[in-house]
Amino acid sequence: MGMVWANFCNIFLLSALSLGLLSTACAPPVPQQSYVRECILPEDQAGTISGRWPIPEVPVAFFQPHLPMFLEREITAMVSAAETWNKFYGSTRGFDLVNIGTQSQPLTANISRPDAPCSQDGLIMHGRYEAPVMLYMATNWPYKESGQQDIIALTSFCFTPEQPINRFYMAMLEFNYQYFFQDGTKQPDVESIMLHELGHLIGLDHSCEGSPKPGMPNCSQGNIDRDYLDAILYPIIQFPDGVNGEARRSLRRNDMGRANCLYDPAE
Ligand SMILES: [Zn+2]
């Protein structure tokens, strides 16, 4: 009955160092396809499914005291990213997966960031799904001590191990508003970042990694599938002019194929 705290889901800023390292992993954009409807999980991506929620309409709530701090356009972008996932699942599975409210009335809750999210006294949830997924603006980035200032956003979750897919019962999304998004810092495209983080939230790990593990392709291997590099769940976002992050606001083939393996319409 282990409850595991996993926070390997993030987007890294492409630094000058990793640019050289991953220069083979830059794919030209692929034109948007119509929705992929079947479950497609390539063998070399077998380890890229993290878990799934027991119910559709997972509520995602802005931490209420933070809400006035997000700009209206940022809230609009985040809600829009949720709608992109919902339109996809609405078409392929017949339900909305995420409930973040509307642009004029986003969902809010007043649950502070837990210190020990998955422990017995850490939070409200003890193996059950009882509270919304919380969305935080982190003006004091909690992961900077471990040298992870370059992470733009992080999705973390608690799950109970289950076959064939682990079951989520708590999660949070944190946006790094200390080192990004503010005046004078790099400006990632909020909608693109949210679309990526929501991909983690629904249960997808990255399409590939710089430090690969079993069932996870290596992003820099020469013969890597071009769809992995094109995916929204690709771990790196580019800043072509050095300041503004690229806009990647639509789901790609690899994201959709894997996402269809998570939620079965018959369940
Ligand atoms: Zn990520």
PDB file of C-alpha atoms and ligand atoms in Angstrom:
ATOM      1  CA  MET A   1       0.000   0.000   0.000  1.00  0.00           C
ATOM      2  CA  GLY A   2       2.810   2.278  -0.916  1.00  0.00           C
ATOM      3  CA  MET A   3       2.082   5.814  -1.837  1.00  0.00           C
ATOM      4  CA  VAL A   4       4.709   7.265  -3.992  1.00  0.00           C
ATOM      5  CA  TRP A   5       5.583  10.885  -4.464  1.00  0.00           C
ATOM      6  CA  ALA A   6       6.756  11.369  -7.998  1.00  0.00           C
ATOM      7  CA  ASN A   7       7.786  14.675  -9.459  1.00  0.00           C
ATOM      8  CA  PHE A   8       9.694  13.792 -12.533  1.00  0.00           C
ATOM      9  CA  CYS A   9       7.342  15.715 -14.722  1.00  0.00           C
ATOM     10  CA  ASN A  10       8.726  18.988 -15.840  1.00  0.00           C
ATOM     11  CA  ILE A  11       9.845  21.174 -18.647  1.00  0.00           C
ATOM     12  CA  PHE A  12      13.447  22.211 -18.800  1.00  0.00           C
ATOM     13  CA  LEU A  13      14.681  25.428 -20.192  1.00  0.00           C
ATOM     14  CA  LEU A  14      16.929  24.743 -23.126  1.00  0.00           C
ATOM     15  CA  SER A  15      20.277  26.049 -21.973  1.00  0.00           C
ATOM     16  CA  ALA A  16      23.268  26.724 -24.167  1.00  0.00           C
ATOM     17  CA  LEU A  17      24.846  23.571 -22.783  1.00  0.00           C
ATOM     18  CA  SER A  18      21.992  21.242 -23.561  1.00  0.00           C
ATOM     19  CA  LEU A  19      21.484  22.902 -26.926  1.00  0.00           C
ATOM     20  CA  GLY A  20      24.695  21.323 -28.135  1.00  0.00           C
ATOM     21  CA  LEU A  21      23.815  18.053 -26.487  1.00  0.00           C
ATOM     22  CA  LEU A  22      20.372  17.829 -28.008  1.00  0.00           C
ATOM     23  CA  SER A  23      20.886  19.569 -31.300  1.00  0.00           C
ATOM     24  CA  THR A  24      19.902  16.413 -33.164  1.00  0.00           C
ATOM     25  CA  ALA A  25      16.569  16.430 -31.339  1.00  0.00           C
ATOM     26  CA  CYS A  26      15.103  19.524 -32.970  1.00  0.00           C
ATOM     27  CA  ALA A  27      12.358  18.494 -35.347  1.00  0.00           C
ATOM     28  CA  PRO A  28      10.575  20.780 -37.802  1.00  0.00           C
ATOM     29  CA  PRO A  29       6.903  21.274 -36.905  1.00  0.00           C
ATOM     30  CA  VAL A  30       4.476  18.671 -38.195  1.00  0.00           C
ATOM     31  CA  PRO A  31       1.146  19.981 -39.525  1.00  0.00           C
ATOM     32  CA  GLN A  32      -1.790  19.404 -37.178  1.00  0.00           C
ATOM     33  CA  GLN A  33      -3.554  16.117 -37.849  1.00  0.00           C
ATOM     34  CA  SER A  34      -7.137  15.239 -37.086  1.00  0.00           C
ATOM     35  CA  TYR A  35      -7.679  13.407 -33.797  1.00  0.00           C
ATOM     36  CA  VAL A  36      -6.004  10.060 -33.286  1.00  0.00           C
ATOM     37  CA  ARG A  37      -8.731   7.790 -31.887  1.00  0.00           C
ATOM     38  CA  GLU A  38      -7.002   4.554 -31.019  1.00  0.00           C
ATOM     39  CA  CYS A  39      -4.582   3.667 -28.227  1.00  0.00           C
ATOM     40  CA  ILE A  40      -1.046   3.732 -29.605  1.00  0.00           C
ATOM     41  CA  LEU A  41       1.762   2.928 -27.185  1.00  0.00           C
ATOM     42  CA  PRO A  42       4.989   2.120 -29.042  1.00  0.00           C
ATOM     43  CA  GLU A  43       7.142  -0.537 -27.405  1.00  0.00           C
ATOM     44  CA  ASP A  44       9.969   1.861 -26.641  1.00  0.00           C
ATOM     45  CA  GLN A  45       7.479   4.154 -24.867  1.00  0.00           C
ATOM     46  CA  ALA A  46       5.997   1.353 -22.743  1.00  0.00           C
ATOM     47  CA  GLY A  47       7.231   3.052 -19.553  1.00  0.00           C
ATOM     48  CA  THR A  48       5.763   6.461 -20.334  1.00  0.00           C
ATOM     49  CA  ILE A  49       2.367   5.982 -18.683  1.00  0.00           C
ATOM     50  CA  SER A  50       2.385   7.276 -15.093  1.00  0.00           C
ATOM     51  CA  GLY A  51      -1.134   6.566 -13.906  1.00  0.00           C
ATOM     52  CA  ARG A  52      -4.735   7.652 -14.315  1.00  0.00           C
ATOM     53  CA  TRP A  53      -7.589   9.213 -12.407  1.00  0.00           C
ATOM     54  CA  PRO A  54     -10.514   7.043 -11.311  1.00  0.00           C
ATOM     55  CA  ILE A  55     -13.105   9.540 -12.529  1.00  0.00           C
ATOM     56  CA  PRO A  56     -13.448  11.984 -15.381  1.00  0.00           C
ATOM     57  CA  GLU A  57     -13.888  15.698 -14.727  1.00  0.00           C
ATOM     58  CA  VAL A  58     -10.895  15.962 -12.452  1.00  0.00           C
ATOM     59  CA  PRO A  59     -11.248  19.404 -10.844  1.00  0.00           C
ATOM     60  CA  VAL A  60      -8.209  21.652 -11.255  1.00  0.00           C
ATOM     61  CA  ALA A  61      -8.421  24.705  -9.005  1.00  0.00           C
ATOM     62  CA  PHE A  62      -6.374  27.893  -8.821  1.00  0.00           C
ATOM     63  CA  PHE A  63      -5.096  28.529  -5.303  1.00  0.00           C
ATOM     64  CA  GLN A  64      -7.449  31.341  -4.331  1.00  0.00           C
ATOM     65  CA  PRO A  65      -4.951  33.758  -2.767  1.00  0.00           C
ATOM     66  CA  HIS A  66      -2.895  33.510  -5.956  1.00  0.00           C
ATOM     67  CA  LEU A  67      -5.726  34.184  -8.319  1.00  0.00           C
ATOM     68  CA  PRO A  68      -5.505  37.977  -8.442  1.00  0.00           C
ATOM     69  CA  MET A  69      -1.801  37.593  -9.221  1.00  0.00           C
ATOM     70  CA  PHE A  70      -2.281  35.656 -12.437  1.00  0.00           C
ATOM     71  CA  LEU A  71      -3.002  38.010 -15.316  1.00  0.00           C
ATOM     72  CA  GLU A  72      -6.318  37.605 -17.054  1.00  0.00           C
ATOM     73  CA  ARG A  73      -4.564  36.505 -20.234  1.00  0.00           C
ATOM     74  CA  GLU A  74      -2.690  33.830 -18.276  1.00  0.00           C
ATOM     75  CA  ILE A  75      -5.897  32.429 -16.821  1.00  0.00           C
ATOM     76  CA  THR A  76      -7.442  32.488 -20.296  1.00  0.00           C
ATOM     77  CA  ALA A  77      -4.437  30.579 -21.645  1.00  0.00           C
ATOM     78  CA  MET A  78      -4.607  27.930 -18.913  1.00  0.00           C
ATOM     79  CA  VAL A  79      -8.339  27.394 -19.338  1.00  0.00           C
ATOM     80  CA  SER A  80      -7.844  27.210 -23.076  1.00  0.00           C
ATOM     81  CA  ALA A  81      -5.215  24.451 -22.665  1.00  0.00           C
ATOM     82  CA  ALA A  82      -7.676  22.460 -20.526  1.00  0.00           C
ATOM     83  CA  GLU A  83     -10.298  22.901 -23.237  1.00  0.00           C
ATOM     84  CA  THR A  84      -7.878  21.497 -25.812  1.00  0.00           C
ATOM     85  CA  TRP A  85      -7.538  18.258 -23.804  1.00  0.00           C
ATOM     86  CA  ASN A  86     -11.292  18.190 -23.128  1.00  0.00           C
ATOM     87  CA  LYS A  87     -12.179  18.603 -26.797  1.00  0.00           C
ATOM     88  CA  PHE A  88      -9.859  15.735 -27.629  1.00  0.00           C
ATOM     89  CA  TYR A  89     -11.288  13.376 -24.985  1.00  0.00           C
ATOM     90  CA  GLY A  90     -14.785  14.590 -25.776  1.00  0.00           C
ATOM     91  CA  SER A  91     -14.249  13.440 -29.331  1.00  0.00           C
ATOM     92  CA  THR A  92     -12.403  10.169 -28.703  1.00  0.00           C
ATOM     93  CA  ARG A  93     -13.889   9.077 -25.362  1.00  0.00           C
ATOM     94  CA  GLY A  94     -17.047  11.106 -24.907  1.00  0.00           C
ATOM     95  CA  PHE A  95     -16.207  13.000 -21.722  1.00  0.00           C
ATOM     96  CA  ASP A  96     -14.388  16.053 -20.405  1.00  0.00           C
ATOM     97  CA  LEU A  97     -11.419  14.922 -18.370  1.00  0.00           C
ATOM     98  CA  VAL A  98     -10.554  18.167 -16.630  1.00  0.00           C
ATOM     99  CA  ASN A  99     -12.797  20.744 -14.989  1.00  0.00           C
ATOM    100  CA  ILE A 100     -10.945  24.016 -14.510  1.00  0.00           C
ATOM    101  CA  GLY A 101     -14.040  26.210 -14.685  1.00  0.00           C
ATOM    102  CA  THR A 102     -14.465  28.907 -17.313  1.00  0.00           C
ATOM    103  CA  GLN A 103     -12.364  31.872 -18.329  1.00  0.00           C
ATOM    104  CA  SER A 104     -14.679  34.284 -16.523  1.00  0.00           C
ATOM    105  CA  GLN A 105     -15.091  31.926 -13.569  1.00  0.00           C
ATOM    106  CA  PRO A 106     -12.090  29.668 -13.068  1.00  0.00           C
ATOM    107  CA  LEU A 107     -12.323  27.034 -10.369  1.00  0.00           C
ATOM    108  CA  THR A 108     -10.671  28.124  -7.124  1.00  0.00           C
ATOM    109  CA  ALA A 109      -9.884  26.519  -3.778  1.00  0.00           C
ATOM    110  CA  ASN A 110      -8.041  27.543  -0.671  1.00  0.00           C
ATOM    111  CA  ILE A 111      -5.696  24.646  -0.003  1.00  0.00           C
ATOM    112  CA  SER A 112      -2.114  25.653   0.772  1.00  0.00           C
ATOM    113  CA  ARG A 113       0.754  23.828  -0.832  1.00  0.00           C
ATOM    114  CA  PRO A 114       1.342  20.719   1.302  1.00  0.00           C
ATOM    115  CA  ASP A 115       4.823  20.108   2.726  1.00  0.00           C
ATOM    116  CA  ALA A 116       4.517  16.328   2.620  1.00  0.00           C
ATOM    117  CA  PRO A 117       1.841  15.718   0.037  1.00  0.00           C
ATOM    118  CA  CYS A 118       1.442  11.959   0.161  1.00  0.00           C
ATOM    119  CA  SER A 119       2.075  11.278   3.840  1.00  0.00           C
ATOM    120  CA  GLN A 120      -0.684  10.474   6.308  1.00  0.00           C
ATOM    121  CA  ASP A 121      -0.593  13.884   7.940  1.00  0.00           C
ATOM    122  CA  GLY A 122       0.491  15.702   4.835  1.00  0.00           C
ATOM    123  CA  LEU A 123      -2.803  16.414   3.252  1.00  0.00           C
ATOM    124  CA  ILE A 124      -6.461  15.771   3.168  1.00  0.00           C
ATOM    125  CA  MET A 125      -6.270  12.686   1.055  1.00  0.00           C
ATOM    126  CA  HIS A 126      -5.558   9.216   2.318  1.00  0.00           C
ATOM    127  CA  GLY A 127      -5.777   7.049  -0.722  1.00  0.00           C
ATOM    128  CA  ARG A 128      -9.007   8.624  -1.830  1.00  0.00           C
ATOM    129  CA  TYR A 129      -9.871  11.335  -4.281  1.00  0.00           C
ATOM    130  CA  GLU A 130     -11.264  14.119  -2.169  1.00  0.00           C
ATOM    131  CA  ALA A 131      -9.970  17.488  -3.251  1.00  0.00           C
ATOM    132  CA  PRO A 132      -9.199  19.301  -6.445  1.00  0.00           C
ATOM    133  CA  VAL A 133      -5.835  19.269  -8.114  1.00  0.00           C
ATOM    134  CA  MET A 134      -4.261  22.550  -7.002  1.00  0.00           C
ATOM    135  CA  LEU A 135      -2.549  25.031  -9.272  1.00  0.00           C
ATOM    136  CA  TYR A 136       0.060  27.284  -7.679  1.00  0.00           C
ATOM    137  CA  MET A 137       2.000  30.320  -8.786  1.00  0.00           C
ATOM    138  CA  ALA A 138       5.378  29.748  -7.129  1.00  0.00           C
ATOM    139  CA  THR A 139       7.061  33.127  -6.697  1.00  0.00           C
ATOM    140  CA  ASN A 140       9.519  31.370  -4.406  1.00  0.00           C
ATOM    141  CA  TRP A 141      10.433  28.311  -6.465  1.00  0.00           C
ATOM    142  CA  PRO A 142      10.599  25.363  -4.034  1.00  0.00           C
ATOM    143  CA  TYR A 143      13.077  23.379  -6.138  1.00  0.00           C
ATOM    144  CA  LYS A 144      15.824  25.955  -6.544  1.00  0.00           C
ATOM    145  CA  GLU A 145      18.024  24.466  -3.799  1.00  0.00           C
ATOM    146  CA  SER A 146      18.398  21.316  -5.830  1.00  0.00           C
ATOM    147  CA  GLY A 147      19.630  23.383  -8.761  1.00  0.00           C
ATOM    148  CA  GLN A 148      16.404  23.176 -10.699  1.00  0.00           C
ATOM    149  CA  GLN A 149      15.782  26.846 -11.417  1.00  0.00           C
ATOM    150  CA  ASP A 150      15.423  25.991 -15.117  1.00  0.00           C
ATOM    151  CA  ILE A 151      12.236  24.016 -14.603  1.00  0.00           C
ATOM    152  CA  ILE A 152       9.408  26.166 -15.948  1.00  0.00           C
ATOM    153  CA  ALA A 153       6.568  24.200 -14.376  1.00  0.00           C
ATOM    154  CA  LEU A 154       6.167  21.002 -12.430  1.00  0.00           C
ATOM    155  CA  THR A 155       3.311  18.557 -12.049  1.00  0.00           C
ATOM    156  CA  SER A 156       3.547  16.232  -9.053  1.00  0.00           C
ATOM    157  CA  PHE A 157       1.161  13.551  -7.970  1.00  0.00           C
ATOM    158  CA  CYS A 158       0.449  10.842  -5.425  1.00  0.00           C
ATOM    159  CA  PHE A 159      -0.717   7.453  -6.573  1.00  0.00           C
ATOM    160  CA  THR A 160      -1.502   4.000  -5.345  1.00  0.00           C
ATOM    161  CA  PRO A 161       0.179   1.265  -7.384  1.00  0.00           C
ATOM    162  CA  GLU A 162      -2.369  -0.657  -9.396  1.00  0.00           C
ATOM    163  CA  GLN A 163      -2.390  -2.981 -12.388  1.00  0.00           C
ATOM    164  CA  PRO A 164      -2.354  -2.311 -15.235  1.00  0.00           C
ATOM    165  CA  ILE A 165      -2.123   1.424 -14.511  1.00  0.00           C
ATOM    166  CA  ASN A 166      -1.420   3.219 -11.233  1.00  0.00           C
ATOM    167  CA  ARG A 167      -4.247   5.213  -9.688  1.00  0.00           C
ATOM    168  CA  PHE A 168      -3.806   8.907  -8.940  1.00  0.00           C
ATOM    169  CA  TYR A 169      -5.439  10.443  -5.900  1.00  0.00           C
ATOM    170  CA  MET A 170      -3.765  13.816  -5.523  1.00  0.00           C
ATOM    171  CA  ALA A 171      -1.733  16.181  -7.647  1.00  0.00           C
ATOM    172  CA  MET A 172      -0.530  19.741  -7.910  1.00  0.00           C
ATOM    173  CA  LEU A 173       0.715  21.978 -10.669  1.00  0.00           C
ATOM    174  CA  GLU A 174       3.358  24.567  -9.879  1.00  0.00           C
ATOM    175  CA  PHE A 175       4.417  27.347 -12.218  1.00  0.00           C
ATOM    176  CA  ASN A 176       7.859  28.847 -11.690  1.00  0.00           C
ATOM    177  CA  TYR A 177       7.096  32.546 -11.308  1.00  0.00           C
ATOM    178  CA  GLN A 178      10.434  33.261  -9.699  1.00  0.00           C
ATOM    179  CA  TYR A 179      12.653  32.536 -12.697  1.00  0.00           C
ATOM    180  CA  PHE A 180      10.104  32.801 -15.529  1.00  0.00           C
ATOM    181  CA  PHE A 181       6.994  34.739 -16.572  1.00  0.00           C
ATOM    182  CA  GLN A 182       7.918  37.893 -14.631  1.00  0.00           C
ATOM    183  CA  ASP A 183       9.201  41.120 -16.195  1.00  0.00           C
ATOM    184  CA  GLY A 184      12.870  40.777 -17.022  1.00  0.00           C
ATOM    185  CA  THR A 185      12.773  36.969 -17.141  1.00  0.00           C
ATOM    186  CA  LYS A 186      12.119  34.540 -19.976  1.00  0.00           C
ATOM    187  CA  GLN A 187       8.499  34.436 -21.142  1.00  0.00           C
ATOM    188  CA  PRO A 188       7.272  30.902 -21.817  1.00  0.00           C
ATOM    189  CA  ASP A 189       3.992  30.596 -23.692  1.00  0.00           C
ATOM    190  CA  VAL A 190       1.564  29.936 -20.837  1.00  0.00           C
ATOM    191  CA  GLU A 191      -0.911  27.938 -22.924  1.00  0.00           C
ATOM    192  CA  SER A 192       1.840  25.672 -24.285  1.00  0.00           C
ATOM    193  CA  ILE A 193       3.254  25.048 -20.813  1.00  0.00           C
ATOM    194  CA  MET A 194      -0.198  24.299 -19.399  1.00  0.00           C
ATOM    195  CA  LEU A 195      -0.993  21.915 -22.255  1.00  0.00           C
ATOM    196  CA  HIS A 196       2.223  20.022 -21.458  1.00  0.00           C
ATOM    197  CA  GLU A 197       1.601  19.959 -17.693  1.00  0.00           C
ATOM    198  CA  LEU A 198      -1.975  18.780 -18.177  1.00  0.00           C
ATOM    199  CA  GLY A 199      -0.552  15.949 -20.250  1.00  0.00           C
ATOM    200  CA  HIS A 200       1.372  14.907 -17.137  1.00  0.00           C
ATOM    201  CA  LEU A 201      -1.713  15.413 -14.998  1.00  0.00           C
ATOM    202  CA  ILE A 202      -3.825  13.033 -17.054  1.00  0.00           C
ATOM    203  CA  GLY A 203      -1.078  10.400 -16.788  1.00  0.00           C
ATOM    204  CA  LEU A 204       1.492  10.826 -19.539  1.00  0.00           C
ATOM    205  CA  ASP A 205       5.209  10.951 -18.948  1.00  0.00           C
ATOM    206  CA  HIS A 206       7.538  12.603 -21.458  1.00  0.00           C
ATOM    207  CA  SER A 207       7.769  11.271 -25.003  1.00  0.00           C
ATOM    208  CA  CYS A 208      11.520  10.809 -24.458  1.00  0.00           C
ATOM    209  CA  GLU A 209      14.178  11.853 -21.927  1.00  0.00           C
ATOM    210  CA  GLY A 210      17.742  13.104 -21.857  1.00  0.00           C
ATOM    211  CA  SER A 211      18.505  10.438 -19.239  1.00  0.00           C
ATOM    212  CA  PRO A 212      16.447   7.510 -20.469  1.00  0.00           C
ATOM    213  CA  LYS A 213      15.145   4.612 -18.376  1.00  0.00           C
ATOM    214  CA  PRO A 214      13.461   1.335 -19.412  1.00  0.00           C
ATOM    215  CA  GLY A 215      10.438   2.015 -21.602  1.00  0.00           C
ATOM    216  CA  MET A 216      11.557   5.587 -22.169  1.00  0.00           C
ATOM    217  CA  PRO A 217      13.362   6.577 -25.366  1.00  0.00           C
ATOM    218  CA  ASN A 218      16.480   8.697 -25.394  1.00  0.00           C
ATOM    219  CA  CYS A 219      15.689  12.108 -26.924  1.00  0.00           C
ATOM    220  CA  SER A 220      19.121  12.447 -28.470  1.00  0.00           C
ATOM    221  CA  GLN A 221      19.503   9.036 -30.078  1.00  0.00           C
ATOM    222  CA  GLY A 222      20.024   9.400 -33.812  1.00  0.00           C
ATOM    223  CA  ASN A 223      17.162   7.298 -35.142  1.00  0.00           C
ATOM    224  CA  ILE A 224      14.494   8.538 -32.735  1.00  0.00           C
ATOM    225  CA  ASP A 225      10.904   8.647 -34.011  1.00  0.00           C
ATOM    226  CA  ARG A 226      10.199  12.152 -35.241  1.00  0.00           C
ATOM    227  CA  ASP A 227       6.780  12.085 -33.549  1.00  0.00           C
ATOM    228  CA  TYR A 228       8.497  11.871 -30.143  1.00  0.00           C
ATOM    229  CA  LEU A 229      10.333  15.117 -30.834  1.00  0.00           C
ATOM    230  CA  ASP A 230       7.184  16.786 -32.103  1.00  0.00           C
ATOM    231  CA  ALA A 231       5.086  15.757 -29.085  1.00  0.00           C
ATOM    232  CA  ILE A 232       3.690  18.275 -26.615  1.00  0.00           C
ATOM    233  CA  LEU A 233       5.127  15.922 -23.978  1.00  0.00           C
ATOM    234  CA  TYR A 234       8.636  16.451 -25.364  1.00  0.00           C
ATOM    235  CA  PRO A 235      10.598  17.672 -22.316  1.00  0.00           C
ATOM    236  CA  ILE A 236      12.237  20.788 -23.733  1.00  0.00           C
ATOM    237  CA  ILE A 237      10.773  24.092 -24.841  1.00  0.00           C
ATOM    238  CA  GLN A 238      12.758  26.460 -27.041  1.00  0.00           C
ATOM    239  CA  PHE A 239      13.212  30.223 -26.797  1.00  0.00           C
ATOM    240  CA  PRO A 240      14.078  31.114 -30.394  1.00  0.00           C
ATOM    241  CA  ASP A 241      14.704  34.818 -29.705  1.00  0.00           C
ATOM    242  CA  GLY A 242      16.184  34.180 -26.254  1.00  0.00           C
ATOM    243  CA  VAL A 243      13.155  35.604 -24.423  1.00  0.00           C
ATOM    244  CA  ASN A 244       9.841  34.298 -25.735  1.00  0.00           C
ATOM    245  CA  GLY A 245       9.028  30.600 -25.591  1.00  0.00           C
ATOM    246  CA  GLU A 246       7.752  28.800 -28.662  1.00  0.00           C
ATOM    247  CA  ALA A 247       3.991  28.310 -28.936  1.00  0.00           C
ATOM    248  CA  ARG A 248       2.909  24.653 -29.067  1.00  0.00           C
ATOM    249  CA  ARG A 249      -0.802  24.741 -28.415  1.00  0.00           C
ATOM    250  CA  SER A 250      -2.234  21.704 -30.175  1.00  0.00           C
ATOM    251  CA  LEU A 251      -1.960  18.006 -29.385  1.00  0.00           C
ATOM    252  CA  ARG A 252       0.283  15.924 -31.607  1.00  0.00           C
ATOM    253  CA  ARG A 253      -0.014  12.360 -32.850  1.00  0.00           C
ATOM    254  CA  ASN A 254       2.154  10.817 -30.147  1.00  0.00           C
ATOM    255  CA  ASP A 255       0.356  12.663 -27.337  1.00  0.00           C
ATOM    256  CA  MET A 256      -3.064  11.609 -28.623  1.00  0.00           C
ATOM    257  CA  GLY A 257      -2.137   7.982 -29.279  1.00  0.00           C
ATOM    258  CA  ARG A 258      -0.756   7.526 -25.769  1.00  0.00           C
ATOM    259  CA  ALA A 259      -3.598   9.514 -24.152  1.00  0.00           C
ATOM    260  CA  ASN A 260      -6.112   7.112 -25.663  1.00  0.00           C
ATOM    261  CA  CYS A 261      -4.493   4.252 -23.686  1.00  0.00           C
ATOM    262  CA  LEU A 262      -5.396   5.841 -20.351  1.00  0.00           C
ATOM    263  CA  TYR A 263      -9.154   6.100 -20.309  1.00  0.00           C
ATOM    264  CA  ASP A 264     -11.394   3.428 -21.717  1.00  0.00           C
ATOM    265  CA  PRO A 265     -14.889   4.608 -22.660  1.00  0.00           C
ATOM    266  CA  ALA A 266     -16.329   1.300 -21.439  1.00  0.00           C
ATOM    267  CA  GLU A 267     -15.132   1.858 -17.860  1.00  0.00           C
TER     268      GLU A 267
HETATM  269 ZN    ZN B   1       7.210  17.685 -18.525  1.00  0.00          ZN
END
